[in-house]
Amino acid sequence: MKNLLPLLLLIVSFFNLISCSDESEDNSPSACINASKNNVEVGEKVKITNCSKNFKSIEYSYFDSQQQKLVTVTTPDIEVSFPKPGDHLVGVKVFGENGETNSSSITITVNDFEENLFFINIPNDFESIPLGAGIDAITGRLYYIDLLGSNSSGRAYYYKELDNDFKQISQVFLRDETENTGSATRFLLTNGDKIINTVNTLLI
């Protein structure tokens, strides 16, 4: 019997340890959300997914700057977009079985799409019509075929290339326009030479 006593004490201690472990387990809700993107353009949609734990229900909230009101949504995942640039906060609140709550939030940075535009200087009274554009496979630079001119001076085709800062670094005169312009395309030969085709339509 004496030999069994240490074994019984060990078993009792083991069950006491399990019981204490179960009592100390935290079942309170924990709020957590992820965004498909944290940096977007104006109007671009962002998917917000839920990664919360131990919750019974969920509530999202964010400010709609267009409608000027706070929006609340109770579905597990949501999709949002913002009509104005700036930092936009998306909050989440989760509710536990016994009424406990927990909150979290993420910030979505919305950029003005005009920040990503570049503008080409055009002389007064002139009109520029970009026809064909792309990335040069050899130089990696942006190119476009431009129909530039005015009603008084006439218009002509030019082949232009831009650097990484979207500044014009070259301009090649192709030919004067003779009829109404339809489109233009560029073909790159294996030796790097270019064939440029301009399409005109004659108005009758």
mmCIF file of C-alpha atoms in Angstrom:
data_model
loop_
_atom_site.group_PDB
_atom_site.id
_atom_site.type_symbol
_atom_site.label_atom_id
_atom_site.label_comp_id
_atom_site.label_asym_id
_atom_site.label_seq_id
_atom_site.Cartn_x
_atom_site.Cartn_y
_atom_site.Cartn_z
ATOM 1 C CA MET A 1 0.000 0.000 0.000
ATOM 2 C CA LYS A 2 2.882 2.307 0.803
ATOM 3 C CA ASN A 3 4.174 1.850 -2.714
ATOM 4 C CA LEU A 4 0.839 2.977 -4.194
ATOM 5 C CA LEU A 5 0.614 6.213 -2.169
ATOM 6 C CA PRO A 6 3.132 8.231 -4.251
ATOM 7 C CA LEU A 7 1.386 7.111 -7.426
ATOM 8 C CA LEU A 8 -2.031 8.190 -6.104
ATOM 9 C CA LEU A 9 -0.638 11.571 -5.078
ATOM 10 C CA LEU A 10 0.845 12.028 -8.562
ATOM 11 C CA ILE A 11 -2.504 11.229 -10.226
ATOM 12 C CA VAL A 12 -4.382 13.629 -7.933
ATOM 13 C CA SER A 13 -1.834 16.385 -8.653
ATOM 14 C CA PHE A 14 -2.174 15.784 -12.389
ATOM 15 C CA PHE A 15 -5.961 16.171 -12.329
ATOM 16 C CA ASN A 16 -5.671 19.286 -10.141
ATOM 17 C CA LEU A 17 -3.257 20.775 -12.711
ATOM 18 C CA ILE A 18 -5.693 20.098 -15.573
ATOM 19 C CA SER A 19 -8.553 21.589 -13.574
ATOM 20 C CA CYS A 20 -6.588 24.769 -12.832
ATOM 21 C CA SER A 21 -5.533 25.015 -16.479
ATOM 22 C CA ASP A 22 -9.127 24.826 -17.666
ATOM 23 C CA GLU A 23 -10.246 27.470 -15.180
ATOM 24 C CA SER A 24 -7.478 29.877 -16.247
ATOM 25 C CA GLU A 25 -8.184 29.539 -20.012
ATOM 26 C CA ASP A 26 -9.180 32.923 -21.455
ATOM 27 C CA ASN A 27 -12.346 32.694 -23.549
ATOM 28 C CA SER A 28 -12.857 36.441 -23.851
ATOM 29 C CA PRO A 29 -13.368 37.844 -27.382
ATOM 30 C CA SER A 30 -10.358 39.180 -29.300
ATOM 31 C CA ALA A 31 -10.919 41.639 -32.182
ATOM 32 C CA CYS A 32 -8.786 41.348 -35.309
ATOM 33 C CA ILE A 33 -9.209 42.412 -38.966
ATOM 34 C CA ASN A 34 -7.021 42.379 -42.082
ATOM 35 C CA ALA A 35 -7.201 44.493 -45.264
ATOM 36 C CA SER A 36 -6.454 43.210 -48.758
ATOM 37 C CA LYS A 37 -4.640 46.526 -49.324
ATOM 38 C CA ASN A 38 -3.613 49.306 -46.956
ATOM 39 C CA ASN A 39 -2.690 51.783 -49.695
ATOM 40 C CA VAL A 40 -5.226 52.385 -52.471
ATOM 41 C CA GLU A 41 -6.513 54.939 -54.956
ATOM 42 C CA VAL A 42 -9.708 56.980 -54.664
ATOM 43 C CA GLY A 43 -12.699 54.691 -55.282
ATOM 44 C CA GLU A 44 -10.630 51.494 -55.253
ATOM 45 C CA LYS A 45 -12.306 48.648 -53.348
ATOM 46 C CA VAL A 46 -10.651 47.081 -50.299
ATOM 47 C CA LYS A 47 -11.736 43.765 -48.778
ATOM 48 C CA ILE A 48 -11.735 43.674 -44.978
ATOM 49 C CA THR A 49 -11.578 40.147 -43.549
ATOM 50 C CA ASN A 50 -12.244 39.072 -40.002
ATOM 51 C CA CYS A 51 -9.577 37.263 -37.946
ATOM 52 C CA SER A 52 -11.227 37.746 -34.531
ATOM 53 C CA LYS A 53 -11.522 34.944 -31.960
ATOM 54 C CA ASN A 54 -14.050 33.831 -29.334
ATOM 55 C CA PHE A 55 -16.810 36.148 -30.510
ATOM 56 C CA LYS A 56 -20.558 35.736 -30.926
ATOM 57 C CA SER A 57 -21.241 38.764 -33.135
ATOM 58 C CA ILE A 58 -19.261 41.463 -34.914
ATOM 59 C CA GLU A 59 -19.752 45.087 -35.921
ATOM 60 C CA TYR A 60 -17.669 47.135 -38.371
ATOM 61 C CA SER A 61 -17.720 50.915 -38.489
ATOM 62 C CA TYR A 62 -16.202 53.498 -40.829
ATOM 63 C CA PHE A 63 -16.988 57.051 -41.886
ATOM 64 C CA ASP A 64 -18.475 57.576 -45.349
ATOM 65 C CA SER A 65 -17.115 60.986 -46.367
ATOM 66 C CA GLN A 66 -19.441 61.205 -49.364
ATOM 67 C CA GLN A 67 -22.640 60.643 -47.376
ATOM 68 C CA GLN A 68 -21.105 62.312 -44.300
ATOM 69 C CA LYS A 69 -22.235 59.593 -41.910
ATOM 70 C CA LEU A 70 -20.905 56.699 -39.861
ATOM 71 C CA VAL A 71 -21.596 53.328 -41.500
ATOM 72 C CA THR A 72 -21.988 50.140 -39.430
ATOM 73 C CA VAL A 73 -21.964 46.624 -40.901
ATOM 74 C CA THR A 74 -22.473 43.320 -39.061
ATOM 75 C CA THR A 75 -21.348 40.771 -41.671
ATOM 76 C CA PRO A 76 -18.077 38.837 -40.981
ATOM 77 C CA ASP A 77 -16.259 40.314 -44.008
ATOM 78 C CA ILE A 78 -16.925 43.588 -45.795
ATOM 79 C CA GLU A 79 -15.765 45.538 -48.852
ATOM 80 C CA VAL A 80 -15.194 49.290 -48.616
ATOM 81 C CA SER A 81 -14.077 52.141 -50.866
ATOM 82 C CA PHE A 82 -13.486 55.810 -50.165
ATOM 83 C CA PRO A 83 -14.308 58.740 -52.490
ATOM 84 C CA LYS A 84 -11.788 61.140 -50.979
ATOM 85 C CA PRO A 85 -8.028 60.918 -50.379
ATOM 86 C CA GLY A 86 -6.552 60.721 -46.900
ATOM 87 C CA ASP A 87 -6.230 58.247 -44.015
ATOM 88 C CA HIS A 88 -9.488 56.387 -43.333
ATOM 89 C CA LEU A 89 -10.099 54.344 -40.176
ATOM 90 C CA VAL A 90 -12.035 51.064 -40.264
ATOM 91 C CA GLY A 91 -12.986 49.851 -36.796
ATOM 92 C CA VAL A 92 -14.303 46.502 -35.565
ATOM 93 C CA LYS A 93 -16.015 45.537 -32.309
ATOM 94 C CA VAL A 94 -16.668 41.942 -31.307
ATOM 95 C CA PHE A 95 -19.100 40.684 -28.657
ATOM 96 C CA GLY A 96 -18.567 37.562 -26.554
ATOM 97 C CA GLU A 97 -21.021 35.003 -25.214
ATOM 98 C CA ASN A 98 -21.294 36.748 -21.845
ATOM 99 C CA GLY A 99 -21.486 40.326 -23.153
ATOM 100 C CA GLU A 100 -17.746 41.056 -23.137
ATOM 101 C CA THR A 101 -16.465 43.282 -25.950
ATOM 102 C CA ASN A 102 -13.162 43.964 -27.640
ATOM 103 C CA SER A 103 -12.242 46.482 -30.341
ATOM 104 C CA SER A 104 -9.563 46.981 -32.976
ATOM 105 C CA SER A 105 -8.997 49.124 -36.070
ATOM 106 C CA ILE A 106 -6.867 49.528 -39.189
ATOM 107 C CA THR A 107 -5.995 52.561 -41.301
ATOM 108 C CA ILE A 108 -6.498 52.627 -45.067
ATOM 109 C CA THR A 109 -4.483 55.303 -46.875
ATOM 110 C CA VAL A 110 -6.319 56.606 -49.952
ATOM 111 C CA ASN A 111 -4.294 58.457 -52.589
ATOM 112 C CA ASP A 112 -5.621 61.036 -54.998
ATOM 113 C CA PHE A 113 -5.398 59.469 -58.463
ATOM 114 C CA GLU A 114 -4.198 62.811 -59.865
ATOM 115 C CA GLU A 115 -0.957 62.297 -57.943
ATOM 116 C CA ASN A 116 -0.169 59.444 -60.339
ATOM 117 C CA LEU A 117 -0.908 61.419 -63.496
ATOM 118 C CA PHE A 118 1.674 63.247 -65.527
ATOM 119 C CA PHE A 119 0.969 66.214 -67.759
ATOM 120 C CA ILE A 120 2.727 67.125 -70.986
ATOM 121 C CA ASN A 121 3.339 70.782 -71.793
ATOM 122 C CA ILE A 122 1.593 71.727 -75.040
ATOM 123 C CA PRO A 123 2.099 75.113 -76.744
ATOM 124 C CA ASN A 124 -0.829 77.531 -76.694
ATOM 125 C CA ASP A 125 -3.387 77.007 -79.476
ATOM 126 C CA PHE A 126 -1.915 73.558 -80.184
ATOM 127 C CA GLU A 127 -3.659 70.236 -79.797
ATOM 128 C CA SER A 128 -1.993 66.953 -78.839
ATOM 129 C CA ILE A 129 -3.616 63.583 -79.627
ATOM 130 C CA PRO A 130 -1.664 60.556 -78.303
ATOM 131 C CA LEU A 131 -2.418 57.655 -80.672
ATOM 132 C CA GLY A 132 -0.291 54.611 -79.822
ATOM 133 C CA ALA A 133 1.623 54.094 -76.577
ATOM 134 C CA GLY A 134 3.578 51.405 -74.732
ATOM 135 C CA ILE A 135 6.836 50.413 -73.065
ATOM 136 C CA ASP A 136 9.935 50.014 -75.224
ATOM 137 C CA ALA A 137 11.126 46.413 -74.821
ATOM 138 C CA ILE A 138 14.788 47.404 -75.231
ATOM 139 C CA THR A 139 15.098 50.700 -73.326
ATOM 140 C CA GLY A 140 12.215 50.131 -70.889
ATOM 141 C CA ARG A 141 11.038 53.690 -71.516
ATOM 142 C CA LEU A 142 7.497 54.845 -72.150
ATOM 143 C CA TYR A 143 6.795 55.908 -75.728
ATOM 144 C CA TYR A 144 3.816 57.319 -77.569
ATOM 145 C CA ILE A 145 2.936 58.475 -81.079
ATOM 146 C CA ASP A 146 1.612 62.007 -80.965
ATOM 147 C CA LEU A 147 -0.440 63.957 -83.470
ATOM 148 C CA LEU A 148 0.501 67.531 -82.668
ATOM 149 C CA GLY A 149 -0.481 70.801 -84.303
ATOM 150 C CA SER A 150 -3.137 73.450 -84.727
ATOM 151 C CA ASN A 151 -5.788 74.461 -87.238
ATOM 152 C CA SER A 152 -3.618 77.280 -88.533
ATOM 153 C CA SER A 153 -0.295 75.449 -88.827
ATOM 154 C CA GLY A 154 -1.525 71.947 -89.598
ATOM 155 C CA ARG A 155 -0.749 68.775 -87.689
ATOM 156 C CA ALA A 156 2.061 66.241 -87.846
ATOM 157 C CA TYR A 157 2.977 62.859 -86.393
ATOM 158 C CA TYR A 158 5.806 62.613 -83.849
ATOM 159 C CA TYR A 159 7.385 59.669 -82.064
ATOM 160 C CA LYS A 160 8.222 60.603 -78.462
ATOM 161 C CA GLU A 161 9.919 58.842 -75.540
ATOM 162 C CA LEU A 162 9.819 59.695 -71.820
ATOM 163 C CA ASP A 163 12.250 58.943 -68.991
ATOM 164 C CA ASN A 164 11.388 57.415 -65.605
ATOM 165 C CA ASP A 165 10.221 60.830 -64.359
ATOM 166 C CA PHE A 166 7.874 61.119 -67.377
ATOM 167 C CA LYS A 167 9.949 63.900 -68.902
ATOM 168 C CA GLN A 168 10.293 63.926 -72.673
ATOM 169 C CA ILE A 169 13.788 62.918 -73.756
ATOM 170 C CA SER A 170 13.329 62.500 -77.501
ATOM 171 C CA GLN A 171 11.030 63.576 -80.340
ATOM 172 C CA VAL A 172 11.205 62.290 -83.911
ATOM 173 C CA PHE A 173 9.168 63.889 -86.692
ATOM 174 C CA LEU A 174 7.384 61.226 -88.761
ATOM 175 C CA ARG A 175 5.255 63.037 -91.353
ATOM 176 C CA ASP A 176 2.584 65.656 -91.810
ATOM 177 C CA GLU A 177 -1.044 64.663 -91.479
ATOM 178 C CA THR A 178 -2.884 64.591 -94.794
ATOM 179 C CA GLU A 179 -6.304 63.234 -93.790
ATOM 180 C CA ASN A 180 -8.308 62.658 -90.635
ATOM 181 C CA THR A 181 -6.412 60.428 -88.210
ATOM 182 C CA GLY A 182 -7.664 57.030 -87.097
ATOM 183 C CA SER A 183 -4.843 55.373 -85.123
ATOM 184 C CA ALA A 184 -1.130 54.585 -85.079
ATOM 185 C CA THR A 185 0.889 51.504 -84.180
ATOM 186 C CA ARG A 186 4.557 50.668 -83.659
ATOM 187 C CA PHE A 187 6.366 47.452 -84.531
ATOM 188 C CA LEU A 188 9.779 46.673 -83.057
ATOM 189 C CA LEU A 189 12.239 44.706 -85.189
ATOM 190 C CA THR A 190 14.764 42.261 -83.718
ATOM 191 C CA ASN A 191 17.630 44.687 -84.375
ATOM 192 C CA GLY A 192 15.873 47.433 -82.419
ATOM 193 C CA ASP A 193 14.636 49.391 -85.426
ATOM 194 C CA LYS A 194 11.038 50.584 -85.348
ATOM 195 C CA ILE A 195 8.312 50.503 -87.975
ATOM 196 C CA ILE A 196 5.552 53.025 -87.286
ATOM 197 C CA ASN A 197 2.254 52.799 -89.107
ATOM 198 C CA THR A 198 -0.216 55.701 -89.082
ATOM 199 C CA VAL A 199 -3.796 55.146 -90.176
ATOM 200 C CA ASN A 200 -5.849 57.922 -91.734
ATOM 201 C CA THR A 201 -9.447 58.070 -92.846
ATOM 202 C CA LEU A 202 -10.696 60.372 -95.556
ATOM 203 C CA LEU A 203 -13.903 62.209 -94.697
ATOM 204 C CA ILE A 204 -16.380 62.391 -97.588
#
